[in-house]
Coordinates of C-alpha atoms in Angstrom, one line a residue:
Chain A
M1125 CA 0.1 0.1 0.0
T1126 CA 2.1 3.0 -1.3
D1127 CA -0.7 5.7 -0.4
A1128 CA -0.6 4.8 3.1
I1129 CA 0.5 7.6 5.5
I1130 CA 1.6 4.9 8.3
D1131 CA 2.4 1.4 7.4
I1132 CA 3.8 -0.9 9.8
D1133 CA 5.0 -4.2 8.5
R1134 CA 5.7 -7.1 10.5
V1135 CA 6.5 -5.3 13.6
T1136 CA 7.9 -7.0 16.8
K1137 CA 8.5 -5.7 19.9
R1138 CA 9.6 -7.3 23.3
Y1139 CA 10.1 -6.4 26.9
G1140 CA 12.6 -8.9 28.1
S1141 CA 11.0 -12.4 27.3
H1142 CA 7.6 -10.8 27.2
T1143 CA 6.4 -10.2 23.6
V1144 CA 4.0 -7.1 23.6
L1145 CA 3.7 -6.7 19.4
Q1146 CA 4.0 -10.0 17.4
D1147 CA 4.5 -9.7 13.7
L1148 CA 2.0 -6.9 13.6
C1149 CA 0.9 -5.6 10.2
F1150 CA -1.3 -2.9 9.5
S1151 CA -1.4 0.8 7.5
V1152 CA -3.3 3.8 7.9
R1153 CA -4.8 6.2 5.0
P1154 CA -4.4 9.9 5.2
G1155 CA -6.9 11.4 7.1
E1156 CA -8.3 8.2 8.6
K1157 CA -9.4 8.3 12.2
L1158 CA -8.3 4.8 13.5
A1159 CA -9.3 3.4 17.1
L1160 CA -7.5 0.7 18.7
I1161 CA -9.4 -1.1 21.2
G1162 CA -8.9 -4.1 23.4
P1163 CA -8.1 -5.3 26.8
S1164 CA -5.1 -3.6 28.9
G1165 CA -1.9 -5.4 28.1
S1166 CA -2.8 -6.5 24.5
G1167 CA -0.2 -3.9 23.0
K1168 CA -2.3 -1.0 21.4
T1169 CA -0.6 1.7 23.5
T1170 CA 2.6 0.4 22.6
I1171 CA 1.6 1.1 18.9
L1172 CA 1.4 4.8 20.0
R1173 CA 4.4 4.9 21.8
T1174 CA 6.5 3.4 19.3
L1175 CA 5.0 5.7 16.6
M1176 CA 5.9 8.6 18.9
T1177 CA 9.7 7.1 19.0
L1178 CA 9.3 6.5 23.0
E1179 CA 9.6 2.9 22.3
T1180 CA 12.0 1.2 19.6
I1181 CA 11.3 -2.1 18.0
E1182 CA 12.8 -5.2 17.8
S1183 CA 11.9 -6.1 13.9
G1184 CA 9.8 -4.9 11.0
T1185 CA 9.5 -1.7 9.6
I1186 CA 7.4 1.3 10.4
R1187 CA 7.1 3.8 7.5
I1188 CA 5.4 7.2 7.7
D1189 CA 4.9 8.9 4.3
G1190 CA 6.9 5.9 2.8
E1191 CA 9.8 6.8 4.8
P1192 CA 11.2 4.3 7.5
L1193 CA 10.9 5.5 11.3
F1194 CA 13.7 3.9 12.6
Q1195 CA 15.9 3.4 9.7
M1196 CA 17.4 6.1 7.3
E1197 CA 19.2 5.5 4.0
R1198 CA 22.9 6.2 3.7
N1199 CA 24.8 5.3 0.6
G1200 CA 21.9 3.0 -0.9
S1201 CA 21.0 1.1 2.1
L1202 CA 19.2 1.3 5.2
V1203 CA 21.0 2.1 8.5
P1204 CA 19.7 2.6 12.1
A1205 CA 18.3 5.9 12.2
D1206 CA 20.2 8.7 14.3
E1207 CA 18.7 11.4 16.4
A1208 CA 18.6 14.0 13.4
H1209 CA 16.1 11.4 11.6
L1210 CA 14.2 10.9 14.6
H1211 CA 13.8 14.8 15.0
R1212 CA 12.8 15.1 11.3
M1213 CA 10.2 12.4 11.4
R1214 CA 9.0 13.4 14.8
T1215 CA 7.6 16.7 13.4
R1216 CA 4.8 15.1 11.6
I1217 CA 3.6 13.4 14.6
G1218 CA 1.9 14.7 17.9
M1219 CA 0.6 12.8 20.9
V1220 CA -1.7 13.6 23.9
F1221 CA -1.0 11.5 26.9
Q1222 CA -3.2 9.6 29.3
L1223 CA -1.8 11.7 32.2
F1224 CA -1.7 14.9 30.3
N1225 CA 2.2 15.5 30.9
L1226 CA 1.8 19.2 31.0
F1227 CA 4.9 21.3 32.2
P1228 CA 4.0 21.8 35.5
H1229 CA 6.3 24.9 35.8
K1230 CA 4.9 27.0 32.7
C1231 CA 1.7 28.7 32.3
V1232 CA -0.9 27.4 29.8
L1233 CA 0.3 29.6 27.3
D1234 CA 3.7 28.6 27.7
N1235 CA 3.1 25.0 27.5
V1236 CA 1.3 25.6 23.9
T1237 CA 4.3 28.2 22.6
L1238 CA 7.4 26.3 24.2
A1239 CA 7.8 23.5 21.1
P1240 CA 7.1 26.0 18.3
M1241 CA 9.2 28.7 19.4
L1242 CA 12.2 26.1 20.1
T1243 CA 11.8 23.4 17.3
K1244 CA 10.6 25.6 14.5
G1245 CA 12.2 29.3 16.0
V1246 CA 8.6 30.3 15.5
R1247 CA 8.9 34.2 17.2
K1248 CA 7.3 34.6 20.3
A1249 CA 4.6 37.1 19.5
D1250 CA 3.5 34.5 16.5
A1251 CA 3.7 31.9 18.9
E1252 CA 1.3 33.4 21.4
R1253 CA -1.2 34.2 18.6
R1254 CA -1.5 31.0 17.4
A1255 CA -1.3 29.5 20.9
M1256 CA -4.7 31.9 21.6
E1257 CA -6.4 30.7 18.5
L1258 CA -5.7 27.1 19.7
L1259 CA -6.7 27.5 23.3
D1260 CA -9.6 29.2 22.0
L1261 CA -10.5 26.3 19.9
V1262 CA -10.4 23.9 22.9
G1263 CA -12.6 26.5 25.0
L1264 CA -9.9 27.7 27.3
A1265 CA -8.6 31.2 26.3
D1266 CA -9.5 32.7 29.5
K1267 CA -7.0 30.3 31.1
A1268 CA -3.9 31.5 29.1
H1269 CA -2.1 32.5 32.1
A1270 CA -3.2 30.1 34.7
M1271 CA -0.8 27.0 35.7
P1272 CA -1.5 23.7 35.2
A1273 CA -2.2 23.0 38.8
Q1274 CA -5.0 25.3 38.8
L1275 CA -6.9 23.3 36.5
S1276 CA -9.3 20.4 36.0
G1277 CA -8.4 17.1 34.6
G1278 CA -10.4 17.8 31.5
Q1279 CA -9.0 21.5 31.3
K1280 CA -5.5 19.9 31.5
Q1281 CA -6.3 17.3 28.6
R1282 CA -7.7 20.2 26.3
V1283 CA -4.3 22.3 27.1
A1284 CA -2.3 19.0 26.0
I1285 CA -4.4 18.9 22.8
A1286 CA -3.7 22.4 22.1
R1287 CA 0.1 21.8 22.8
A1288 CA 0.6 19.2 20.4
L1289 CA -1.8 20.8 17.6
A1290 CA 0.8 23.8 18.0
L1291 CA 3.1 21.7 16.1
Q1292 CA 0.8 21.4 13.4
P1293 CA 1.6 17.5 12.9
R1294 CA -0.4 15.6 10.4
I1295 CA -0.8 12.4 12.7
M1296 CA -2.1 12.9 16.0
L1297 CA -1.8 9.7 18.6
F1298 CA -4.3 9.9 21.5
D1299 CA -3.3 7.3 24.5
E1300 CA -6.3 6.8 26.7
V1301 CA -6.9 10.4 27.1
T1302 CA -10.0 10.1 28.7
S1303 CA -8.8 7.5 31.4
A1304 CA -7.6 9.4 34.1
L1305 CA -10.4 12.0 34.2
D1306 CA -13.2 12.1 36.6
P1307 CA -16.5 11.0 34.7
E1308 CA -18.1 14.4 34.2
L1309 CA -15.1 15.6 32.5
V1310 CA -14.6 12.9 29.8
E1311 CA -17.4 14.6 27.6
E1312 CA -15.4 18.2 27.4
V1313 CA -12.2 16.4 25.9
L1314 CA -14.4 13.9 23.6
N1315 CA -16.0 17.0 22.4
V1316 CA -12.9 18.7 21.3
M1317 CA -11.7 15.6 19.8
R1318 CA -15.0 15.1 17.6
M1319 CA -14.4 18.8 16.6
L1320 CA -10.8 18.0 15.6
G1321 CA -12.1 14.7 13.7
S1322 CA -14.8 16.7 11.9
T1323 CA -12.7 20.0 11.1
T1324 CA -9.4 18.9 10.2
D1325 CA -7.8 16.3 7.8
M1326 CA -5.5 15.2 10.5
T1327 CA -4.8 11.3 10.6
M1328 CA -6.0 10.3 14.1
L1329 CA -5.1 7.2 15.9
L1330 CA -6.9 6.9 19.6
V1331 CA -6.5 3.9 22.2
T1332 CA -9.7 4.2 24.1
H1333 CA -12.1 2.6 26.3
E1334 CA -14.6 4.5 25.4
M1335 CA -16.6 2.4 22.9
S1336 CA -19.3 4.5 22.1
F1337 CA -16.9 7.4 21.3
A1338 CA -14.9 4.9 19.2
H1339 CA -17.8 3.8 17.3
D1340 CA -19.3 7.3 16.4
F1341 CA -15.8 8.5 15.8
A1342 CA -13.7 6.1 14.0
D1343 CA -13.6 5.1 10.4
R1344 CA -12.2 1.8 11.3
V1345 CA -11.6 -0.3 14.5
L1346 CA -9.1 -2.8 15.3
F1347 CA -9.5 -5.2 18.1
F1348 CA -6.1 -6.2 19.7
D1349 CA -5.3 -8.9 21.8
R1350 CA -1.9 -10.2 23.1
G1351 CA 0.2 -8.0 20.9
R1352 CA -1.9 -9.1 17.3
I1353 CA -4.9 -7.8 15.6
V1354 CA -7.6 -10.1 16.1
E1355 CA -10.2 -8.4 14.3
E1356 CA -10.5 -5.0 12.2
G1357 CA -13.3 -3.2 10.4
P1358 CA -15.7 -0.3 10.3
P1359 CA -17.3 0.3 13.8
D1360 CA -20.9 -0.4 12.6
V1361 CA -19.7 -4.4 11.7
L1362 CA -17.0 -4.6 14.4
F1363 CA -19.2 -3.5 17.3
T1364 CA -22.6 -5.0 16.4
N1365 CA -21.4 -8.1 14.5
P1366 CA -18.0 -9.1 15.7
T1367 CA -17.0 -12.4 13.9
H1368 CA -14.1 -13.3 16.4
E1369 CA -15.3 -14.9 19.9
R1370 CA -12.4 -12.8 21.6
T1371 CA -14.0 -9.7 20.5
Q1372 CA -17.0 -10.6 21.3
A1373 CA -16.1 -11.8 24.9
F1374 CA -14.2 -8.5 24.9
L1375 CA -17.6 -6.6 23.8
K1376 CA -19.8 -8.3 26.1
K1377 CA -17.8 -7.7 29.2
I1378 CA -17.5 -4.1 28.2
I1379 CA -21.3 -3.9 28.2
A1380 CA -21.7 -6.1 31.4
A1381 CA -19.3 -3.0 32.9
G1382 CA -22.6 -0.8 32.0
Q1383 CA -21.1 0.9 28.8
R1384 CA -23.1 1.7 25.9
I1385 CA -21.9 0.9 22.4
Chain B
M407 CA 41.1 34.8 83.5
E408 CA 39.2 37.7 83.1
W409 CA 37.1 38.6 79.8
D410 CA 38.6 41.9 78.7
W411 CA 36.5 43.9 76.4
E412 CA 39.0 46.4 75.5
F413 CA 41.1 43.7 73.7
V414 CA 38.0 42.2 72.0
R415 CA 37.4 45.8 70.6
E416 CA 41.0 46.1 69.6
I417 CA 41.3 42.6 67.7
M418 CA 37.6 43.0 66.0
P419 CA 38.7 44.8 62.8
M420 CA 41.1 41.7 62.3
L421 CA 38.5 38.7 63.0
L422 CA 35.9 41.3 60.7
D423 CA 38.7 41.2 57.8
G424 CA 38.7 37.4 58.2
L425 CA 35.1 36.8 58.2
R426 CA 35.1 38.5 55.2
I427 CA 37.5 36.2 53.6
T428 CA 35.4 33.3 55.2
L429 CA 32.1 34.5 53.7
L430 CA 34.1 35.1 50.3
A431 CA 35.3 31.6 50.2
T432 CA 32.0 30.1 51.3
L433 CA 30.2 31.9 48.5
L434 CA 32.7 31.1 45.7
G435 CA 32.8 27.8 46.9
S436 CA 29.0 27.6 47.0
I437 CA 28.9 28.3 43.3
L438 CA 31.7 25.9 42.2
A439 CA 30.2 23.3 44.5
A440 CA 26.6 24.1 42.7
V441 CA 28.0 24.0 39.2
A442 CA 30.4 21.1 39.2
G443 CA 27.9 19.1 41.3
L444 CA 25.3 19.7 38.5
G445 CA 28.0 18.5 36.0
F446 CA 28.9 15.4 37.8
A447 CA 25.3 14.6 38.2
L448 CA 24.9 15.0 34.3
L449 CA 28.1 13.1 33.5
R450 CA 27.1 10.4 35.7
R451 CA 24.0 9.7 33.7
S452 CA 26.0 9.9 30.3
K453 CA 25.1 7.3 27.8
S454 CA 28.9 6.8 27.4
R455 CA 29.5 3.9 30.1
P456 CA 33.3 5.1 30.6
V457 CA 32.5 8.6 31.2
A458 CA 29.6 7.5 33.5
R459 CA 31.9 5.2 35.0
I460 CA 34.9 7.6 35.6
T461 CA 32.9 10.2 36.8
G462 CA 31.2 8.0 39.5
F463 CA 34.8 7.0 40.6
V464 CA 36.1 10.3 40.7
V465 CA 33.1 11.3 42.9
E466 CA 33.1 8.5 45.4
F467 CA 37.0 9.5 45.3
I468 CA 36.2 12.9 46.5
R469 CA 33.9 12.2 48.8
G470 CA 35.6 9.1 50.4
T471 CA 38.9 11.3 51.3
P472 CA 39.1 14.1 54.2
L473 CA 38.9 17.8 53.0
L474 CA 41.8 18.5 54.9
V475 CA 44.0 16.1 53.0
Q476 CA 42.4 17.2 49.7
L477 CA 43.3 20.9 50.6
Y478 CA 47.1 20.1 51.3
F479 CA 47.4 18.1 48.0
L480 CA 45.8 21.0 46.0
F481 CA 48.2 23.8 48.0
Y482 CA 51.2 21.8 48.5
V483 CA 51.4 19.0 46.1
L484 CA 50.2 20.6 42.6
P485 CA 52.8 23.2 42.6
E486 CA 55.5 20.2 42.5
L487 CA 53.6 19.2 39.6
G488 CA 54.0 22.6 37.9
L489 CA 50.5 24.2 39.2
L490 CA 50.6 26.8 41.8
L491 CA 47.3 28.3 43.3
S492 CA 47.1 31.1 45.8
P493 CA 45.8 29.9 48.9
L494 CA 42.1 31.4 48.5
T495 CA 42.1 29.6 45.0
A496 CA 43.2 26.1 46.4
G497 CA 40.7 26.6 49.2
V498 CA 37.8 27.3 46.9
V499 CA 38.7 24.6 44.8
G500 CA 38.9 22.2 47.6
L501 CA 35.6 23.4 49.5
G502 CA 33.8 23.4 45.9
L503 CA 34.8 20.2 44.8
H504 CA 34.1 18.3 47.8
Y505 CA 31.0 20.0 48.5
A506 CA 30.2 19.0 44.5
T507 CA 30.4 15.6 45.2
Y508 CA 27.6 15.9 47.9
A509 CA 25.5 18.2 45.6
S510 CA 25.8 15.9 42.7
E511 CA 23.6 13.6 45.0
V512 CA 21.1 16.1 45.4
F513 CA 20.8 16.7 41.8
R514 CA 20.7 13.4 40.9
A515 CA 17.9 12.5 43.2
G516 CA 16.1 15.6 42.5
I517 CA 16.6 14.6 38.4
D518 CA 15.1 11.3 39.1
N519 CA 12.2 12.4 41.1
T520 CA 11.2 14.3 37.5
P521 CA 8.2 12.0 36.0
R522 CA 8.9 10.1 33.1
G523 CA 6.1 11.6 31.4
Q524 CA 8.1 14.8 31.4
W525 CA 10.8 13.3 29.3
E526 CA 8.0 11.8 27.0
A527 CA 6.3 15.0 26.5
A528 CA 9.4 16.7 25.7
K529 CA 9.9 14.2 23.2
A530 CA 6.5 14.2 21.4
C531 CA 7.4 18.1 21.7
N532 CA 10.3 17.1 19.4
L533 CA 12.4 18.9 21.6
T534 CA 16.2 17.9 21.7
P535 CA 18.1 16.8 24.5
Y536 CA 19.3 19.8 25.3
Q537 CA 16.0 21.8 25.1
T538 CA 14.7 18.8 27.2
W539 CA 17.3 19.6 30.1
R540 CA 16.9 23.5 29.8
H541 CA 13.4 24.2 29.7
V542 CA 12.0 20.7 30.9
I543 CA 13.8 19.0 33.6
L544 CA 16.2 21.3 35.5
P545 CA 13.6 24.1 35.7
Q546 CA 11.4 21.6 37.8
A547 CA 14.1 19.4 39.4
I548 CA 16.2 22.3 40.8
P549 CA 13.8 24.3 42.9
P550 CA 12.7 21.6 45.2
M551 CA 16.5 20.7 45.7
I552 CA 17.4 24.2 47.1
P553 CA 16.9 23.8 50.4
A554 CA 18.8 20.4 50.5
L555 CA 21.7 22.4 48.5
A556 CA 21.6 25.5 51.1
N557 CA 22.0 22.7 54.1
Y558 CA 25.5 21.7 52.5
F559 CA 26.5 25.3 52.1
V560 CA 25.6 25.9 55.6
A561 CA 27.9 22.8 56.4
M562 CA 30.5 24.4 54.2
F563 CA 30.5 27.4 56.1
K564 CA 31.3 26.0 59.0
E565 CA 34.7 23.7 57.7
T566 CA 36.0 27.1 56.4
P567 CA 38.6 27.0 59.4
L568 CA 40.3 24.1 57.4
L569 CA 41.3 26.7 55.3
S570 CA 44.0 28.2 57.7
A571 CA 46.0 25.0 57.2
I572 CA 46.7 26.2 53.8
T573 CA 47.6 29.7 54.9
V574 CA 44.3 31.6 53.9
I575 CA 43.7 34.3 56.3
E576 CA 40.1 33.7 56.9
L577 CA 38.4 34.2 60.4
M578 CA 40.5 31.4 61.9
S579 CA 43.7 32.1 61.1
E580 CA 43.4 35.8 62.0
A581 CA 42.2 34.8 65.3
R582 CA 44.9 32.3 66.0
G583 CA 47.3 35.3 64.6
V584 CA 46.3 37.8 67.4
A585 CA 45.9 35.1 70.0
N586 CA 49.2 33.9 69.4
S587 CA 51.0 37.3 69.5
N588 CA 49.0 38.3 72.9
Y589 CA 49.1 34.9 74.4
R590 CA 45.4 35.6 75.0
Y591 CA 43.1 32.6 73.6
L592 CA 39.8 33.4 75.5
E593 CA 38.4 36.2 73.3
P594 CA 39.5 35.7 70.1
M595 CA 38.5 32.0 69.9
T596 CA 35.2 32.7 71.9
M597 CA 34.6 35.7 69.2
V598 CA 35.0 33.3 66.4
G599 CA 32.3 30.9 67.9
V600 CA 30.3 34.0 68.3
L601 CA 30.8 35.2 64.7
F602 CA 30.1 31.8 63.3
L603 CA 27.0 31.3 65.3
C604 CA 25.6 34.7 64.1
I605 CA 26.1 33.6 60.7
S606 CA 24.7 30.4 61.1
L607 CA 21.7 31.9 63.1
I608 CA 20.8 34.1 60.0
A609 CA 20.9 31.2 57.7
V610 CA 18.5 29.1 59.4
P611 CA 15.5 31.4 59.2
A612 CA 16.7 31.9 55.6
L613 CA 16.6 28.3 55.1
H614 CA 13.2 27.7 56.3
L615 CA 12.3 30.5 54.1
L616 CA 13.9 28.7 51.1
E617 CA 11.8 25.6 52.0
R618 CA 8.7 27.4 52.3
R619 CA 9.3 29.1 49.0
F620 CA 10.3 25.9 47.1
R621 CA 8.1 23.5 48.2
P622 CA 6.9 21.4 45.7
T623 CA 3.2 22.4 44.6
R624 CA 2.7 19.3 42.2

């Protein structure tokens, strides 16, 4: 598949003797919204972390826009990527974390302007203007000068989304972004993501336990178990009519836990 | 033996001169200890194994040997190897490096306490390693360490009399000088104690203030 923005080919990842990803293959079209679901420990978060280069892989190839992520070409052959290559590849990808990971010593505005100013040389005034637009987009323009500690979890996560957007990535990774939130704060974050999904052509990968959100939001759902894709398909098919028994068992458990799908 | 206020008045200017040198040595030593301590802490975390190992060995070596021996080495042995340091320079280097090894442990703990998520967020923001240290890790790691560092600097201050052994004319040597030439030890030595105590007493509330100011908010 040559038009894929992300192409994952026979990727294996181990922690010691524990295999987290096993010969994993899948690709993502530009602009596609992909939901990764499955029991914890199934490897779905590891995929996002690997795409963000927070983890390395043992074997296989990941290509972003056709370009290998962890290798680079030198004199016609592929060699392990150096820091400069990884740095260049990372400019295409942004990530939002489960625990927000805002910089606690910087105010909201500085959290959003820091990376554009440092990595792209954007002038302070321009970075701040752009940051205010983004904070406005996530509904937090009035909190620009607050410190992260003064914000609710939902507000922190919306700042984290603005921070990732500030670098204008083509691919956004959302790693269980509502899992650490109080239930009443989940919706404000999901609303921001819905808005992003419908107003931008960013490619979005999300790992989530919010099945009904995944259902409405995603173009395609991948069900993971033990480091492999067990089943994939459009949400209407996968959620209502899963063929694999492990998918059925997983969804049954989710419904038993009280979630609407 | 009777306390002689007249003698105290007479020797006070000299003692205050000595105190000036004591404070100067403490200040310069603290700056060196902070900078070199940070350097040691960063080198110990180096990805290069030999660099980390050698730094670890140097740090343990300095910490495991007495300051007085190090001062003698810097002042009396180095000139034989062609490096002549003035007494005050040797003293500041000795104090600074010795306390740098303690400071490096404080830095190391502070850096290790920075949550992993901060490193990951910095990477996701595509910051370079230098930018990550400069803008994300150190600004968070250093403030909580300041009280512990300040504690060591007060300890260093109280060890400055050792510098008299390498002919630095600080408070203790001034006092010993006037004592020896007047055959009176009561007033000079008492005043040395009083002056050290005064500075330490000022330092204690200052330390508390620092602790309150930099109490972690996270």
